[in-house]
JSON list of C-alpha atoms in Angstrom, two decimals:
[
{"chain": "A", "resi": 1, "resn": "MET", "atom": "CA", "xyz": [13.92, -10.97, 0.10]},
{"chain": "A", "resi": 2, "resn": "THR", "atom": "CA", "xyz": [11.61, -10.18, -2.81]},
{"chain": "A", "resi": 3, "resn": "ILE", "atom": "CA", "xyz": [11.11, -6.47, -3.50]},
{"chain": "A", "resi": 4, "resn": "ILE", "atom": "CA", "xyz": [8.21, -5.25, -5.63]},
{"chain": "A", "resi": 5, "resn": "GLN", "atom": "CA", "xyz": [7.69, -1.55, -6.28]},
{"chain": "A", "resi": 6, "resn": "ASN", "atom": "CA", "xyz": [6.20, 1.18, -8.41]},
{"chain": "A", "resi": 7, "resn": "GLN", "atom": "CA", "xyz": [6.00, 4.95, -8.17]},
{"chain": "A", "resi": 8, "resn": "VAL", "atom": "CA", "xyz": [3.84, 7.77, -9.43]},
{"chain": "A", "resi": 9, "resn": "THR", "atom": "CA", "xyz": [4.01, 11.57, -9.63]},
{"chain": "A", "resi": 10, "resn": "ILE", "atom": "CA", "xyz": [0.97, 13.32, -8.15]},
{"chain": "A", "resi": 11, "resn": "ASN", "atom": "CA", "xyz": [-0.13, 16.91, -8.68]},
{"chain": "A", "resi": 12, "resn": "ARG", "atom": "CA", "xyz": [-0.49, 17.60, -4.96]},
{"chain": "A", "resi": 13, "resn": "PRO", "atom": "CA", "xyz": [1.89, 18.82, -2.26]},
{"chain": "A", "resi": 14, "resn": "VAL", "atom": "CA", "xyz": [3.71, 16.05, -0.40]},
{"chain": "A", "resi": 15, "resn": "ALA", "atom": "CA", "xyz": [1.88, 16.88, 2.87]},
{"chain": "A", "resi": 16, "resn": "GLU", "atom": "CA", "xyz": [-1.52, 16.12, 1.29]},
{"chain": "A", "resi": 17, "resn": "VAL", "atom": "CA", "xyz": [-0.34, 12.81, -0.18]},
{"chain": "A", "resi": 18, "resn": "TYR", "atom": "CA", "xyz": [1.26, 11.81, 3.12]},
{"chain": "A", "resi": 19, "resn": "ALA", "atom": "CA", "xyz": [-1.89, 12.73, 5.11]},
{"chain": "A", "resi": 20, "resn": "PHE", "atom": "CA", "xyz": [-3.98, 10.49, 2.85]},
{"chain": "A", "resi": 21, "resn": "LEU", "atom": "CA", "xyz": [-1.57, 7.53, 3.12]},
{"chain": "A", "resi": 22, "resn": "ALA", "atom": "CA", "xyz": [-1.05, 7.88, 6.89]},
{"chain": "A", "resi": 23, "resn": "ASP", "atom": "CA", "xyz": [-4.70, 6.93, 7.56]},
{"chain": "A", "resi": 24, "resn": "CYS", "atom": "CA", "xyz": [-5.65, 3.28, 6.99]},
{"chain": "A", "resi": 25, "resn": "ASN", "atom": "CA", "xyz": [-9.28, 4.29, 6.45]},
{"chain": "A", "resi": 26, "resn": "ASN", "atom": "CA", "xyz": [-8.24, 5.78, 3.09]},
{"chain": "A", "resi": 27, "resn": "HIS", "atom": "CA", "xyz": [-6.53, 2.66, 1.79]},
{"chain": "A", "resi": 28, "resn": "GLU", "atom": "CA", "xyz": [-9.77, 0.87, 0.90]},
{"chain": "A", "resi": 29, "resn": "GLN", "atom": "CA", "xyz": [-10.02, 3.31, -2.03]},
{"chain": "A", "resi": 30, "resn": "LEU", "atom": "CA", "xyz": [-6.67, 2.02, -3.33]},
{"chain": "A", "resi": 31, "resn": "MET", "atom": "CA", "xyz": [-7.59, -1.67, -3.31]},
{"chain": "A", "resi": 32, "resn": "PRO", "atom": "CA", "xyz": [-8.51, -3.75, -6.35]},
{"chain": "A", "resi": 33, "resn": "GLU", "atom": "CA", "xyz": [-11.98, -5.24, -6.85]},
{"chain": "A", "resi": 34, "resn": "ASN", "atom": "CA", "xyz": [-11.04, -8.63, -5.37]},
{"chain": "A", "resi": 35, "resn": "ILE", "atom": "CA", "xyz": [-10.75, -7.12, -1.86]},
{"chain": "A", "resi": 36, "resn": "TYR", "atom": "CA", "xyz": [-13.83, -7.31, 0.36]},
{"chain": "A", "resi": 37, "resn": "ASN", "atom": "CA", "xyz": [-14.92, -7.38, 4.04]},
{"chain": "A", "resi": 38, "resn": "TRP", "atom": "CA", "xyz": [-12.87, -4.21, 4.60]},
{"chain": "A", "resi": 39, "resn": "SER", "atom": "CA", "xyz": [-12.70, -2.91, 8.16]},
{"chain": "A", "resi": 40, "resn": "SER", "atom": "CA", "xyz": [-10.31, -0.20, 9.31]},
{"chain": "A", "resi": 41, "resn": "THR", "atom": "CA", "xyz": [-9.25, 2.37, 11.86]},
{"chain": "A", "resi": 42, "resn": "ARG", "atom": "CA", "xyz": [-6.62, 5.07, 11.42]},
{"chain": "A", "resi": 43, "resn": "ASP", "atom": "CA", "xyz": [-3.90, 2.58, 12.40]},
{"chain": "A", "resi": 44, "resn": "GLU", "atom": "CA", "xyz": [-5.11, -0.84, 11.21]},
{"chain": "A", "resi": 45, "resn": "ALA", "atom": "CA", "xyz": [-7.01, -2.51, 8.36]},
{"chain": "A", "resi": 46, "resn": "THR", "atom": "CA", "xyz": [-8.50, -5.99, 8.00]},
{"chain": "A", "resi": 47, "resn": "PHE", "atom": "CA", "xyz": [-9.74, -7.34, 4.69]},
{"chain": "A", "resi": 48, "resn": "THR", "atom": "CA", "xyz": [-10.22, -10.50, 2.64]},
{"chain": "A", "resi": 49, "resn": "ILE", "atom": "CA", "xyz": [-8.59, -11.21, -0.70]},
{"chain": "A", "resi": 50, "resn": "GLN", "atom": "CA", "xyz": [-11.00, -13.17, -2.88]},
{"chain": "A", "resi": 51, "resn": "ASN", "atom": "CA", "xyz": [-10.07, -16.87, -3.14]},
{"chain": "A", "resi": 52, "resn": "MET", "atom": "CA", "xyz": [-7.01, -16.32, -0.96]},
{"chain": "A", "resi": 53, "resn": "ALA", "atom": "CA", "xyz": [-6.86, -15.17, 2.65]},
{"chain": "A", "resi": 54, "resn": "LYS", "atom": "CA", "xyz": [-7.95, -12.72, 5.30]},
{"chain": "A", "resi": 55, "resn": "LEU", "atom": "CA", "xyz": [-5.24, -10.18, 6.17]},
{"chain": "A", "resi": 56, "resn": "SER", "atom": "CA", "xyz": [-4.73, -7.62, 8.89]},
{"chain": "A", "resi": 57, "resn": "LEU", "atom": "CA", "xyz": [-2.19, -4.85, 8.47]},
{"chain": "A", "resi": 58, "resn": "ARG", "atom": "CA", "xyz": [-1.22, -2.19, 10.97]},
{"chain": "A", "resi": 59, "resn": "ILE", "atom": "CA", "xyz": [0.91, 0.90, 10.68]},
{"chain": "A", "resi": 60, "resn": "ASP", "atom": "CA", "xyz": [4.27, 0.14, 12.24]},
{"chain": "A", "resi": 61, "resn": "SER", "atom": "CA", "xyz": [5.73, 3.62, 11.81]},
{"chain": "A", "resi": 62, "resn": "ARG", "atom": "CA", "xyz": [5.05, 7.04, 10.34]},
{"chain": "A", "resi": 63, "resn": "ILE", "atom": "CA", "xyz": [7.66, 9.65, 9.42]},
{"chain": "A", "resi": 64, "resn": "ASP", "atom": "CA", "xyz": [5.86, 12.92, 8.73]},
{"chain": "A", "resi": 65, "resn": "ASN", "atom": "CA", "xyz": [5.69, 13.79, 5.04]},
{"chain": "A", "resi": 66, "resn": "SER", "atom": "CA", "xyz": [8.12, 10.99, 4.21]},
{"chain": "A", "resi": 67, "resn": "GLU", "atom": "CA", "xyz": [7.09, 7.39, 4.96]},
{"chain": "A", "resi": 68, "resn": "VAL", "atom": "CA", "xyz": [4.32, 5.10, 6.23]},
{"chain": "A", "resi": 69, "resn": "VAL", "atom": "CA", "xyz": [5.24, 1.46, 7.01]},
{"chain": "A", "resi": 70, "resn": "PHE", "atom": "CA", "xyz": [2.67, -1.34, 7.28]},
{"chain": "A", "resi": 71, "resn": "VAL", "atom": "CA", "xyz": [3.29, -4.78, 8.79]},
{"chain": "A", "resi": 72, "resn": "PRO", "atom": "CA", "xyz": [0.96, -7.74, 9.47]},
{"chain": "A", "resi": 73, "resn": "ALA", "atom": "CA", "xyz": [-1.16, -7.26, 12.59]},
{"chain": "A", "resi": 74, "resn": "GLU", "atom": "CA", "xyz": [-1.60, -11.04, 12.86]},
{"chain": "A", "resi": 75, "resn": "LYS", "atom": "CA", "xyz": [0.44, -14.05, 11.78]},
{"chain": "A", "resi": 76, "resn": "ALA", "atom": "CA", "xyz": [0.87, -13.94, 8.00]},
{"chain": "A", "resi": 77, "resn": "PRO", "atom": "CA", "xyz": [1.84, -16.77, 5.62]},
{"chain": "A", "resi": 78, "resn": "PHE", "atom": "CA", "xyz": [5.21, -14.99, 5.10]},
{"chain": "A", "resi": 79, "resn": "ASP", "atom": "CA", "xyz": [7.02, -11.94, 6.46]},
{"chain": "A", "resi": 80, "resn": "VAL", "atom": "CA", "xyz": [5.97, -8.86, 4.55]},
{"chain": "A", "resi": 81, "resn": "THR", "atom": "CA", "xyz": [6.37, -5.09, 4.85]},
{"chain": "A", "resi": 82, "resn": "LEU", "atom": "CA", "xyz": [4.51, -2.49, 2.78]},
{"chain": "A", "resi": 83, "resn": "ARG", "atom": "CA", "xyz": [6.30, 0.83, 2.66]},
{"chain": "A", "resi": 84, "resn": "TRP", "atom": "CA", "xyz": [4.88, 4.03, 1.16]},
{"chain": "A", "resi": 85, "resn": "LYS", "atom": "CA", "xyz": [7.55, 6.69, 0.62]},
{"chain": "A", "resi": 86, "resn": "VAL", "atom": "CA", "xyz": [6.64, 10.22, -0.43]},
{"chain": "A", "resi": 87, "resn": "ALA", "atom": "CA", "xyz": [8.89, 13.06, -1.50]},
{"chain": "A", "resi": 88, "resn": "SER", "atom": "CA", "xyz": [8.48, 16.50, -3.03]},
{"chain": "A", "resi": 89, "resn": "ALA", "atom": "CA", "xyz": [9.13, 16.75, -6.74]},
{"chain": "A", "resi": 90, "resn": "THR", "atom": "CA", "xyz": [8.24, 20.47, -6.69]},
{"chain": "A", "resi": 91, "resn": "ASP", "atom": "CA", "xyz": [6.27, 22.65, -4.26]},
{"chain": "A", "resi": 92, "resn": "HIS", "atom": "CA", "xyz": [3.02, 21.40, -5.80]},
{"chain": "A", "resi": 93, "resn": "THR", "atom": "CA", "xyz": [3.85, 17.84, -6.86]},
{"chain": "A", "resi": 94, "resn": "ALA", "atom": "CA", "xyz": [4.86, 14.74, -4.96]},
{"chain": "A", "resi": 95, "resn": "ILE", "atom": "CA", "xyz": [6.37, 11.40, -5.84]},
{"chain": "A", "resi": 96, "resn": "ALA", "atom": "CA", "xyz": [4.79, 8.40, -4.11]},
{"chain": "A", "resi": 97, "resn": "LEU", "atom": "CA", "xyz": [6.62, 5.08, -4.09]},
{"chain": "A", "resi": 98, "resn": "LEU", "atom": "CA", "xyz": [5.06, 1.83, -2.85]},
{"chain": "A", "resi": 99, "resn": "ILE", "atom": "CA", "xyz": [7.48, -0.96, -1.95]},
{"chain": "A", "resi": 100, "resn": "ILE", "atom": "CA", "xyz": [6.51, -4.46, -0.86]},
{"chain": "A", "resi": 101, "resn": "GLU", "atom": "CA", "xyz": [9.29, -6.43, 0.80]},
{"chain": "A", "resi": 102, "resn": "ALA", "atom": "CA", "xyz": [8.33, -10.10, 1.16]},
{"chain": "A", "resi": 103, "resn": "ASP", "atom": "CA", "xyz": [10.29, -13.06, 2.46]},
{"chain": "A", "resi": 104, "resn": "LEU", "atom": "CA", "xyz": [9.13, -15.65, -0.09]},
{"chain": "A", "resi": 105, "resn": "ASN", "atom": "CA", "xyz": [10.49, -19.12, -0.70]},
{"chain": "A", "resi": 106, "resn": "MET", "atom": "CA", "xyz": [10.96, -20.10, -4.36]},
{"chain": "A", "resi": 107, "resn": "MET", "atom": "CA", "xyz": [7.51, -21.70, -4.69]},
{"chain": "A", "resi": 108, "resn": "MET", "atom": "CA", "xyz": [5.75, -18.72, -3.09]},
{"chain": "A", "resi": 109, "resn": "LYS", "atom": "CA", "xyz": [7.81, -16.31, -5.18]},
{"chain": "A", "resi": 110, "resn": "MET", "atom": "CA", "xyz": [6.66, -18.00, -8.40]},
{"chain": "A", "resi": 111, "resn": "MET", "atom": "CA", "xyz": [3.02, -17.83, -7.29]},
{"chain": "A", "resi": 112, "resn": "ALA", "atom": "CA", "xyz": [2.93, -14.44, -5.57]},
{"chain": "A", "resi": 113, "resn": "THR", "atom": "CA", "xyz": [5.22, -12.10, -7.52]},
{"chain": "A", "resi": 114, "resn": "LYS", "atom": "CA", "xyz": [2.80, -11.34, -10.36]},
{"chain": "A", "resi": 115, "resn": "PRO", "atom": "CA", "xyz": [-0.27, -10.75, -8.10]},
{"chain": "A", "resi": 116, "resn": "LEU", "atom": "CA", "xyz": [1.81, -8.58, -5.75]},
{"chain": "A", "resi": 117, "resn": "GLN", "atom": "CA", "xyz": [3.11, -6.50, -8.68]},
{"chain": "A", "resi": 118, "resn": "LYS", "atom": "CA", "xyz": [-0.46, -6.06, -9.92]},
{"chain": "A", "resi": 119, "resn": "LEU", "atom": "CA", "xyz": [-1.47, -4.93, -6.43]},
{"chain": "A", "resi": 120, "resn": "VAL", "atom": "CA", "xyz": [1.36, -2.37, -6.27]},
{"chain": "A", "resi": 121, "resn": "ASP", "atom": "CA", "xyz": [0.58, -1.08, -9.77]},
{"chain": "A", "resi": 122, "resn": "LYS", "atom": "CA", "xyz": [-3.14, -0.77, -8.99]},
{"chain": "A", "resi": 123, "resn": "GLN", "atom": "CA", "xyz": [-2.52, 1.08, -5.72]},
{"chain": "A", "resi": 124, "resn": "VAL", "atom": "CA", "xyz": [-0.17, 3.70, -7.19]},
{"chain": "A", "resi": 125, "resn": "GLU", "atom": "CA", "xyz": [-2.54, 4.22, -10.16]},
{"chain": "A", "resi": 126, "resn": "GLN", "atom": "CA", "xyz": [-5.54, 4.64, -7.83]},
{"chain": "A", "resi": 127, "resn": "LEU", "atom": "CA", "xyz": [-3.62, 7.01, -5.56]},
{"chain": "A", "resi": 128, "resn": "LYS", "atom": "CA", "xyz": [-2.90, 9.26, -8.55]},
{"chain": "A", "resi": 129, "resn": "VAL", "atom": "CA", "xyz": [-6.53, 9.18, -9.69]},
{"chain": "A", "resi": 130, "resn": "ILE", "atom": "CA", "xyz": [-7.88, 9.97, -6.22]},
{"chain": "A", "resi": 131, "resn": "MET", "atom": "CA", "xyz": [-5.37, 12.69, -5.39]},
{"chain": "A", "resi": 132, "resn": "ASP", "atom": "CA", "xyz": [-5.54, 14.37, -8.81]},
{"chain": "A", "resi": 133, "resn": "ARG", "atom": "CA", "xyz": [-9.32, 14.72, -8.63]},
{"chain": "A", "resi": 134, "resn": "SER", "atom": "CA", "xyz": [-9.55, 15.98, -5.04]}
]
């Protein structure tokens, strides 16, 4: 199992960060420029990654003010789980951690690790920007 992660501290209470992450409609704002054809509901998102594939993710579980877990809504090229964990740093700041767990063979690992890390880095950076300005 390949695990890719990054975290960020956000100047917002954990409940606000969790509320944002628990709604798939908000995740379009976290995506890099090479994502298009975005369509979402509160529980599911479908999008296309430029020059790659169309993906559908759905929320598999929510733990209030703690975790949101996404899994593929349709057959994916490999098993993958995206897990957002949030925790209070202080009463007014939260730590958000994005973890991607992917079952990649050696060839896929060589090709996908760097783009997946870039995706994780971009999403945590964007989350901080969005939450700090709201």
